[in-house]
Short mmCIF file of C-alpha atoms in Angstrom, two decimals:
data_model
loop_
_atom_site.label_atom_id
_atom_site.label_comp_id
_atom_site.label_asym_id
_atom_site.label_seq_id
_atom_site.Cartn_x
_atom_site.Cartn_y
_atom_site.Cartn_z
CA UNK A 1 75.74 77.17 74.20
CA UNK A 2 72.21 75.81 74.82
CA UNK A 3 71.34 73.61 77.75
CA UNK A 4 71.27 70.36 75.79
CA UNK A 5 74.59 71.05 74.11
CA UNK A 6 76.22 71.99 77.45
CA UNK A 7 74.79 68.81 79.00
CA UNK A 8 76.31 66.70 76.26
CA UNK A 9 79.60 68.46 76.81
CA UNK A 10 79.44 67.87 80.57
CA UNK A 11 78.69 64.20 80.17
CA UNK A 12 81.26 63.66 77.45
CA UNK A 13 83.94 65.26 79.62
CA UNK A 14 83.51 62.63 82.25
CA UNK A 15 83.59 65.17 85.09
CA UNK A 16 82.18 64.02 88.45
CA UNK A 17 78.49 64.87 88.88
CA UNK A 18 78.07 65.96 85.28
CA UNK A 19 74.42 65.21 84.95
CA UNK A 20 73.61 66.94 88.21
CA UNK A 21 75.58 70.03 87.29
CA UNK A 22 74.00 70.22 83.84
CA UNK A 23 70.56 70.00 85.45
CA UNK A 24 71.33 72.97 87.74
CA UNK A 25 71.65 71.04 91.01
CA UNK A 26 74.27 73.49 92.21
CA UNK A 27 72.16 76.56 91.36
CA UNK A 28 72.21 79.49 93.79
CA UNK A 29 70.59 82.96 93.72
CA UNK A 30 72.48 86.19 93.75
CA UNK A 31 71.04 86.99 97.19
CA UNK A 32 72.72 83.83 98.46
CA UNK A 33 76.04 85.31 97.55
CA UNK A 34 75.22 88.85 98.75
CA UNK A 35 74.19 87.32 102.10
CA UNK A 36 77.89 86.52 102.74
CA UNK A 37 78.92 90.20 102.35
CA UNK A 38 81.69 91.06 104.83
CA UNK A 39 82.60 87.42 105.55
CA UNK A 40 85.76 87.23 103.54
CA UNK A 41 89.40 88.07 104.39
CA UNK A 42 89.94 91.69 103.19
CA UNK A 43 93.43 90.75 102.05
CA UNK A 44 92.30 87.86 99.84
CA UNK A 45 92.53 88.22 96.08
CA UNK A 46 89.83 87.22 93.58
CA UNK A 47 90.17 85.40 90.31
CA UNK A 48 87.85 86.11 87.39
CA UNK A 49 88.19 83.46 84.65
CA UNK A 50 86.94 84.48 81.21
CA UNK A 51 86.51 81.63 78.71
CA UNK A 52 86.38 82.55 75.00
CA UNK A 53 84.39 79.50 73.57
CA UNK A 54 85.14 78.32 70.05
CA UNK A 55 88.88 78.75 69.74
CA UNK A 56 90.00 82.43 69.46
CA UNK A 57 92.58 83.15 66.75
CA UNK A 58 95.59 84.11 68.82
CA UNK A 59 97.67 85.27 65.89
CA UNK A 60 95.12 87.95 65.05
CA UNK A 61 94.68 88.88 68.71
CA UNK A 62 98.38 89.34 69.65
CA UNK A 63 99.63 90.07 66.14
CA UNK A 64 103.31 89.29 65.05
CA UNK A 65 103.08 91.93 62.35
CA UNK A 66 106.81 92.18 61.73
CA UNK A 67 107.17 88.44 60.87
CA UNK A 68 106.93 88.05 57.04
CA UNK A 69 105.68 84.49 57.62
CA UNK A 70 102.57 85.92 59.20
CA UNK A 71 101.47 87.78 56.15
CA UNK A 72 102.62 85.00 53.77
CA UNK A 73 100.33 82.52 55.60
CA UNK A 74 97.24 84.65 55.70
CA UNK A 75 97.57 87.66 53.24
CA UNK A 76 93.87 88.63 53.37
CA UNK A 77 93.51 88.19 57.19
CA UNK A 78 96.84 89.75 58.24
CA UNK A 79 97.11 93.11 60.01
CA UNK A 80 99.76 95.55 59.05
CA UNK A 81 102.08 97.35 61.46
CA UNK A 82 99.99 100.47 60.93
CA UNK A 83 96.71 98.82 61.91
CA UNK A 84 97.79 97.09 65.13
CA UNK A 85 98.12 98.69 68.59
CA UNK A 86 101.84 98.46 69.24
CA UNK A 87 103.28 96.42 72.17
CA UNK A 88 106.89 96.34 70.86
CA UNK A 89 108.59 96.54 67.51
CA UNK A 90 107.33 93.22 66.36
CA UNK A 91 104.08 92.67 68.20
CA UNK A 92 100.77 94.53 68.53
CA UNK A 93 97.23 94.00 69.71
CA UNK A 94 94.18 93.67 67.48
CA UNK A 95 92.79 97.10 66.67
CA UNK A 96 89.62 96.29 68.59
CA UNK A 97 91.53 95.99 71.85
CA UNK A 98 92.10 99.67 72.61
CA UNK A 99 91.13 99.34 76.28
CA UNK A 100 93.48 96.40 76.85
CA UNK A 101 96.19 98.36 75.08
CA UNK A 102 95.81 101.18 77.56
CA UNK A 103 96.01 98.62 80.38
CA UNK A 104 99.25 97.28 78.85
CA UNK A 105 100.68 100.81 78.85
CA UNK A 106 99.71 101.18 82.48
CA UNK A 107 101.47 97.91 83.36
CA UNK A 108 98.27 96.04 84.26
CA UNK A 109 98.10 93.58 81.27
CA UNK A 110 100.34 90.56 80.97
CA UNK A 111 100.31 88.77 77.56
CA UNK A 112 101.40 85.17 77.86
CA UNK A 113 102.34 83.83 74.40
CA UNK A 114 102.48 80.32 73.02
CA UNK A 115 100.32 78.73 75.68
CA UNK A 116 99.39 75.07 75.11
CA UNK A 117 100.15 71.52 76.12
CA UNK A 118 101.82 68.42 74.75
CA UNK A 119 100.05 66.42 72.03
CA UNK A 120 97.38 69.04 71.43
CA UNK A 121 93.87 68.09 70.43
CA UNK A 122 91.78 70.11 67.95
CA UNK A 123 88.38 68.83 69.12
CA UNK A 124 86.30 71.41 71.02
CA UNK A 125 85.13 68.61 73.36
CA UNK A 126 88.54 67.19 74.21
CA UNK A 127 90.47 70.42 74.27
CA UNK A 128 88.05 72.21 76.59
CA UNK A 129 88.07 69.10 78.76
CA UNK A 130 91.86 69.38 78.99
CA UNK A 131 91.74 73.08 79.85
CA UNK A 132 89.03 72.47 82.43
CA UNK A 133 90.64 69.51 84.16
CA UNK A 134 94.34 70.52 83.68
CA UNK A 135 95.02 66.90 82.83
CA UNK A 136 96.25 66.69 79.21
CA UNK A 137 97.67 63.20 79.55
CA UNK A 138 94.46 61.43 80.50
CA UNK A 139 90.67 62.10 80.80
CA UNK A 140 90.04 63.98 84.04
CA UNK A 141 87.19 63.56 86.43
CA UNK A 142 87.51 66.84 88.33
CA UNK A 143 88.11 70.47 87.27
CA UNK A 144 91.32 72.26 88.39
CA UNK A 145 89.35 74.84 90.31
CA UNK A 146 86.99 72.21 91.65
CA UNK A 147 90.10 70.60 93.24
CA UNK A 148 91.08 73.95 94.70
CA UNK A 149 87.48 74.22 96.06
CA UNK A 150 87.74 70.81 97.70
CA UNK A 151 90.82 72.09 99.55
CA UNK A 152 89.21 75.38 100.44
CA UNK A 153 86.27 73.70 102.24
CA UNK A 154 83.91 72.84 99.30
CA UNK A 155 81.47 75.71 100.02
CA UNK A 156 79.87 76.17 96.58
CA UNK A 157 79.72 79.94 97.13
CA UNK A 158 83.53 80.19 96.99
CA UNK A 159 83.49 79.49 93.20
CA UNK A 160 80.65 80.86 91.13
CA UNK A 161 79.71 80.68 87.49
CA UNK A 162 77.31 83.18 85.88
CA UNK A 163 76.34 80.67 83.15
CA UNK A 164 73.24 78.50 82.64
CA UNK A 165 75.19 75.34 83.69
CA UNK A 166 78.18 74.96 85.83
CA UNK A 167 81.38 74.50 83.77
CA UNK A 168 83.36 71.29 84.56
CA UNK A 169 86.34 73.34 85.79
CA UNK A 170 84.40 74.12 88.99
CA UNK A 171 83.49 70.45 89.72
CA UNK A 172 85.46 68.93 92.55
CA UNK A 173 85.59 65.49 94.12
CA UNK A 174 83.64 66.49 97.28
CA UNK A 175 81.59 69.38 95.91
CA UNK A 176 81.21 71.88 93.14
CA UNK A 177 80.81 75.61 92.63
CA UNK A 178 77.55 77.53 92.44
CA UNK A 179 75.71 78.42 89.21
CA UNK A 180 73.98 81.80 89.45
CA UNK A 181 71.68 82.87 86.56
CA UNK A 182 72.50 86.41 85.24
CA UNK A 183 68.90 87.20 84.14
CA UNK A 184 67.31 85.98 87.35
CA UNK A 185 63.93 87.69 88.04
CA UNK A 186 61.24 86.94 90.47
CA UNK A 187 58.32 85.75 88.34
CA UNK A 188 54.60 85.66 89.08
CA UNK A 189 53.11 82.53 90.65
CA UNK A 190 52.67 79.69 88.23
CA UNK A 191 49.16 78.98 86.95
CA UNK A 192 47.74 75.68 88.05
CA UNK A 193 47.55 73.06 85.30
CA UNK A 194 43.75 73.00 85.55
CA UNK A 195 43.46 76.77 85.19
CA UNK A 196 45.81 76.80 82.15
CA UNK A 197 43.84 73.98 80.50
CA UNK A 198 40.55 75.84 81.08
CA UNK A 199 41.96 79.03 79.58
CA UNK A 200 43.23 77.12 76.55
CA UNK A 201 39.77 75.59 75.83
CA UNK A 202 37.81 77.14 72.98
CA UNK A 203 33.98 77.31 73.21
CA UNK A 204 31.84 77.20 70.09
CA UNK A 205 30.49 80.72 70.64
CA UNK A 206 33.90 82.33 71.38
CA UNK A 207 34.84 85.48 69.48
CA UNK A 208 37.89 85.39 67.23
CA UNK A 209 39.86 87.40 69.80
CA UNK A 210 38.93 84.93 72.56
CA UNK A 211 39.89 81.99 70.35
CA UNK A 212 43.30 83.49 69.57
CA UNK A 213 43.83 84.07 73.34
CA UNK A 214 42.93 80.44 74.02
CA UNK A 215 45.40 79.29 71.36
CA UNK A 216 48.11 81.34 73.07
CA UNK A 217 47.47 79.61 76.36
CA UNK A 218 47.53 76.20 74.63
CA UNK A 219 50.90 77.12 73.13
CA UNK A 220 52.12 78.22 76.55
CA UNK A 221 51.11 74.84 78.00
CA UNK A 222 52.87 73.00 75.20
CA UNK A 223 56.16 74.99 75.67
CA UNK A 224 55.94 74.40 79.42
CA UNK A 225 55.56 70.74 78.96
CA UNK A 226 58.46 70.62 76.47
CA UNK A 227 60.71 72.50 78.88
CA UNK A 228 59.76 70.16 81.76
CA UNK A 229 60.50 67.14 79.49
CA UNK A 230 63.94 68.54 78.52
CA UNK A 231 64.80 69.11 82.21
CA UNK A 232 63.70 65.58 83.06
CA UNK A 233 65.63 63.81 80.29
CA UNK A 234 68.57 61.93 81.76
CA UNK A 235 71.92 63.14 80.60
CA UNK A 236 73.01 61.38 77.43
CA UNK A 237 69.41 60.39 76.47
CA UNK A 238 68.33 63.47 74.58
CA UNK A 239 65.33 62.62 72.51
CA UNK A 240 66.62 64.21 69.31
CA UNK A 241 70.35 63.56 69.66
CA UNK A 242 71.05 62.71 66.05
CA UNK A 243 74.71 62.07 66.44
CA UNK A 244 75.89 65.57 67.02
CA UNK A 245 79.65 65.52 67.00
CA UNK A 246 82.25 67.14 69.22
CA UNK A 247 82.73 70.03 66.76
CA UNK A 248 79.38 71.47 67.92
CA UNK A 249 80.45 71.91 71.50
CA UNK A 250 82.17 74.70 73.35
CA UNK A 251 81.42 77.17 70.58
CA UNK A 252 78.75 78.96 72.54
CA UNK A 253 79.13 80.68 75.88
CA UNK A 254 76.72 82.25 78.36
CA UNK A 255 73.48 83.62 76.91
CA UNK A 256 73.89 86.88 78.90
CA UNK A 257 76.32 89.45 77.63
CA UNK A 258 79.81 89.48 79.08
CA UNK A 259 78.99 93.00 80.38
CA UNK A 260 76.01 91.63 82.32
CA UNK A 261 78.08 88.78 83.79
CA UNK A 262 80.90 91.08 84.86
CA UNK A 263 78.47 93.57 86.35
CA UNK A 264 77.35 90.82 88.77
CA UNK A 265 80.93 89.96 89.51
CA UNK A 266 81.62 93.64 90.30
CA UNK A 267 78.60 93.78 92.61
CA UNK A 268 79.85 90.78 94.49
CA UNK A 269 83.39 92.02 94.84
CA UNK A 270 82.25 95.42 95.99
CA UNK A 271 79.94 93.83 98.58
CA UNK A 272 82.81 91.73 99.98
CA UNK A 273 81.18 88.35 99.38
CA UNK A 274 83.12 85.15 100.21
CA UNK A 275 83.46 84.12 96.58
CA UNK A 276 87.12 83.79 95.49
CA UNK A 277 86.58 82.60 91.85
CA UNK A 278 84.11 83.78 89.26
CA UNK A 279 83.63 82.11 85.86
CA UNK A 280 82.18 84.03 82.96
CA UNK A 281 82.29 83.50 79.13
CA UNK A 282 81.93 84.87 75.70
CA UNK A 283 81.23 82.60 72.73
CA UNK A 284 81.32 82.66 68.92
CA UNK A 285 85.02 82.41 68.20
CA UNK A 286 84.86 79.35 65.87
CA UNK A 287 85.73 81.54 62.86
CA UNK A 288 85.99 79.16 59.96
CA UNK A 289 84.82 81.75 57.46
CA UNK A 290 84.88 85.58 57.10
CA UNK A 291 86.92 85.82 60.24
CA UNK A 292 88.49 89.28 60.28
CA UNK A 293 85.39 91.35 60.72
CA UNK A 294 83.61 88.81 63.01
CA UNK A 295 86.61 88.44 65.30
CA UNK A 296 87.03 92.22 65.55
CA UNK A 297 83.38 92.52 66.66
CA UNK A 298 83.89 89.82 69.31
CA UNK A 299 87.19 91.20 70.53
CA UNK A 300 85.54 94.69 70.72
CA UNK A 301 82.87 93.17 72.97
CA UNK A 302 85.57 91.61 75.14
CA UNK A 303 87.56 94.81 75.26
CA UNK A 304 84.64 96.98 76.17
CA UNK A 305 83.39 94.64 78.93
CA UNK A 306 86.83 94.11 80.45
CA UNK A 307 87.73 97.77 80.29
CA UNK A 308 84.50 98.82 82.05
CA UNK A 309 84.99 96.14 84.63
CA UNK A 310 88.61 96.87 85.44
CA UNK A 311 87.95 100.62 85.53
CA UNK A 312 85.18 99.90 88.11
CA UNK A 313 87.44 97.55 90.06
CA UNK A 314 90.20 100.18 90.35
CA UNK A 315 87.93 102.38 92.49
CA UNK A 316 87.85 100.03 95.53
CA UNK A 317 90.39 98.24 97.66
CA UNK A 318 88.69 94.91 97.05
CA UNK A 319 88.53 95.55 93.33
CA UNK A 320 92.24 96.30 93.25
CA UNK A 321 92.80 92.70 94.39
CA UNK A 322 91.01 91.19 91.32
CA UNK A 323 92.94 89.29 88.69
CA UNK A 324 91.27 88.50 85.35
CA UNK A 325 92.50 85.61 83.23
CA UNK A 326 91.32 85.26 79.60
CA UNK A 327 91.81 82.07 77.62
CA UNK A 328 90.30 79.92 74.84
CA UNK A 329 90.43 76.18 74.29
CA UNK A 330 92.83 76.49 71.35
CA UNK A 331 94.13 78.90 68.79
CA UNK A 332 93.66 78.64 64.98
CA UNK A 333 95.76 77.27 62.14
CA UNK A 334 98.63 79.51 60.99
CA UNK A 335 97.52 79.41 57.33
CA UNK A 336 94.15 80.83 56.39
CA UNK A 337 91.64 78.51 54.73
CA UNK A 338 89.80 79.14 51.41
CA UNK A 339 86.84 80.83 53.15
CA UNK A 340 88.78 83.78 54.56
CA UNK A 341 88.77 82.13 57.98
CA UNK A 342 91.02 79.82 59.99
CA UNK A 343 90.51 76.26 61.25
CA UNK A 344 91.15 74.69 64.63
CA UNK A 345 94.73 75.06 65.75
CA UNK A 346 96.75 74.65 68.89
CA UNK A 347 98.81 77.16 70.97
CA UNK A 348 97.53 80.66 71.69
CA UNK A 349 97.72 83.47 74.24
CA UNK A 350 96.49 83.91 77.81
CA UNK A 351 95.85 87.42 79.00
CA UNK A 352 96.18 88.41 82.68
CA UNK A 353 94.64 91.76 83.74
CA UNK A 354 94.33 93.71 86.92
CA UNK A 355 96.11 95.85 89.51
CA UNK A 356 98.09 92.92 90.95
CA UNK A 357 99.50 92.01 87.50
CA UNK A 358 103.04 92.87 86.47
CA UNK A 359 102.33 93.75 82.88
CA UNK A 360 104.46 92.89 79.87
CA UNK A 361 105.08 90.14 77.36
CA UNK A 362 105.72 86.66 78.75
CA UNK A 363 106.69 83.43 77.06
CA UNK A 364 108.50 82.92 73.83
CA UNK A 365 106.45 83.70 70.69
CA UNK A 366 106.04 80.42 68.73
CA UNK A 367 107.82 80.20 65.36
CA UNK A 368 105.55 80.61 62.31
CA UNK A 369 107.85 78.47 60.15
CA UNK A 370 108.81 75.64 62.45
CA UNK A 371 105.37 74.08 62.72
CA UNK A 372 103.79 70.85 63.85
CA UNK A 373 101.65 69.67 60.97
CA UNK A 374 100.81 73.29 60.15
CA UNK A 375 100.23 74.26 63.77
CA UNK A 376 102.15 76.37 66.35
CA UNK A 377 104.29 74.49 68.82
CA UNK A 378 103.53 75.65 72.32
CA UNK A 379 106.24 77.37 74.33
CA UNK A 380 104.50 77.85 77.69
CA UNK A 381 102.55 75.01 79.32
CA UNK A 382 99.07 76.16 80.42
CA UNK A 383 99.67 74.52 83.83
CA UNK A 384 102.42 77.19 84.40
CA UNK A 385 99.67 79.76 84.22
CA UNK A 386 97.27 77.83 86.43
CA UNK A 387 99.97 77.20 89.02
CA UNK A 388 100.80 80.87 89.19
CA UNK A 389 97.06 81.81 89.58
CA UNK A 390 96.59 79.14 92.30
CA UNK A 391 99.61 80.30 94.33
CA UNK A 392 99.55 84.10 93.84
CA UNK A 393 95.75 84.68 93.69
CA UNK A 394 94.16 81.79 95.57
CA UNK A 395 96.83 81.24 98.19
CA UNK A 396 97.01 77.42 97.77
CA UNK A 397 99.56 74.75 97.06
CA UNK A 398 99.56 74.51 93.26
CA UNK A 399 101.34 71.19 93.27
CA UNK A 400 98.61 69.57 95.34
CA UNK A 401 96.00 70.75 92.83
CA UNK A 402 97.97 70.08 89.64
CA UNK A 403 99.50 66.73 90.44
CA UNK A 404 102.88 68.06 91.55
CA UNK A 405 103.32 70.40 88.62
CA UNK A 406 106.43 72.61 89.18
CA UNK A 407 106.30 75.23 86.35
CA UNK A 408 105.42 78.81 87.08
CA UNK A 409 105.18 82.20 85.30
CA UNK A 410 108.11 84.24 86.61
CA UNK A 411 107.13 87.70 87.90
CA UNK A 412 103.71 87.95 86.17
CA UNK A 413 101.91 88.35 89.57
#
């Protein structure tokens, strides 16, 4: 998701401080986190939240291969019992999720099925806003982890995003989490504007090579001016906003690979920094056409990154206190469309991964025949998942963060 699209998303969500967050006002450097090494409670757990932007197809991730309604609804997209990685007699994981399948066998992966909320919304904008704020009944102004951060002292370093802009879920009433760029590098000193202008000037007797070099400096100056103008544009006043609709949001994700993001998370955990929450992401799951191969590629990236990360975390005491939660803003329609893909749907799965997790299948699988306008009816409210993470990972009163919500996932953590 590019900076302008993310900014539109933040502003549209109504989250407190959206324009400041989109502009990077909460940005920190990795060294700011590493400077806190050794300052955290060694018994404290860590939450790593993985957002799959675009709406991942839950039915082809956790596959109900034994249900005839599954193959009837999507004959060209469906996986057979022989193709999936078996969880039980009726359910299997996508073939690309071999690492997560091994984690399931080791009791370290919990698959929560049918996760959603009442009156679901198929808009990327609105649905991601609901997942970020945990307020499906009304537009929210703070993120659910931002409210936790307020209660934890509002130190931005307690909740960190390795994305270009801070996601709304880390925005609180009194403060917000920190945004740390993954590809951060110390660059050379900037050229003064006068120097750049002089280098970009072409003299009549310049050689062709010198003229080409001057043109390059002129281009550099133009790009620099454009970037500064973009950064200075107030939120909601993008110069070329030609009415882009909600469907274009939340389908991206961080520019850096999930591997690179999780590598930084691992470094922080191993160093013992104070951070309790890390937010990372992978985009591209808006699979309206030619879904099967594309989703396998994306799920393979997810599986490889998570497997390498959890293997690394298993080697240290701090790492064995990490819980990973994977979610997407919605699932897909039960029936395939005419382009060998699936359109925006509703309920899907949440995956919980790590040493503290009591692995297994949780939640009732939604019916594929008793549908709501062609969509799955949710069986587990997503706030049950959040409440469990707040209490069992972040050691806080979930009701105070989630407006008195009482639901929980029994025995998952």
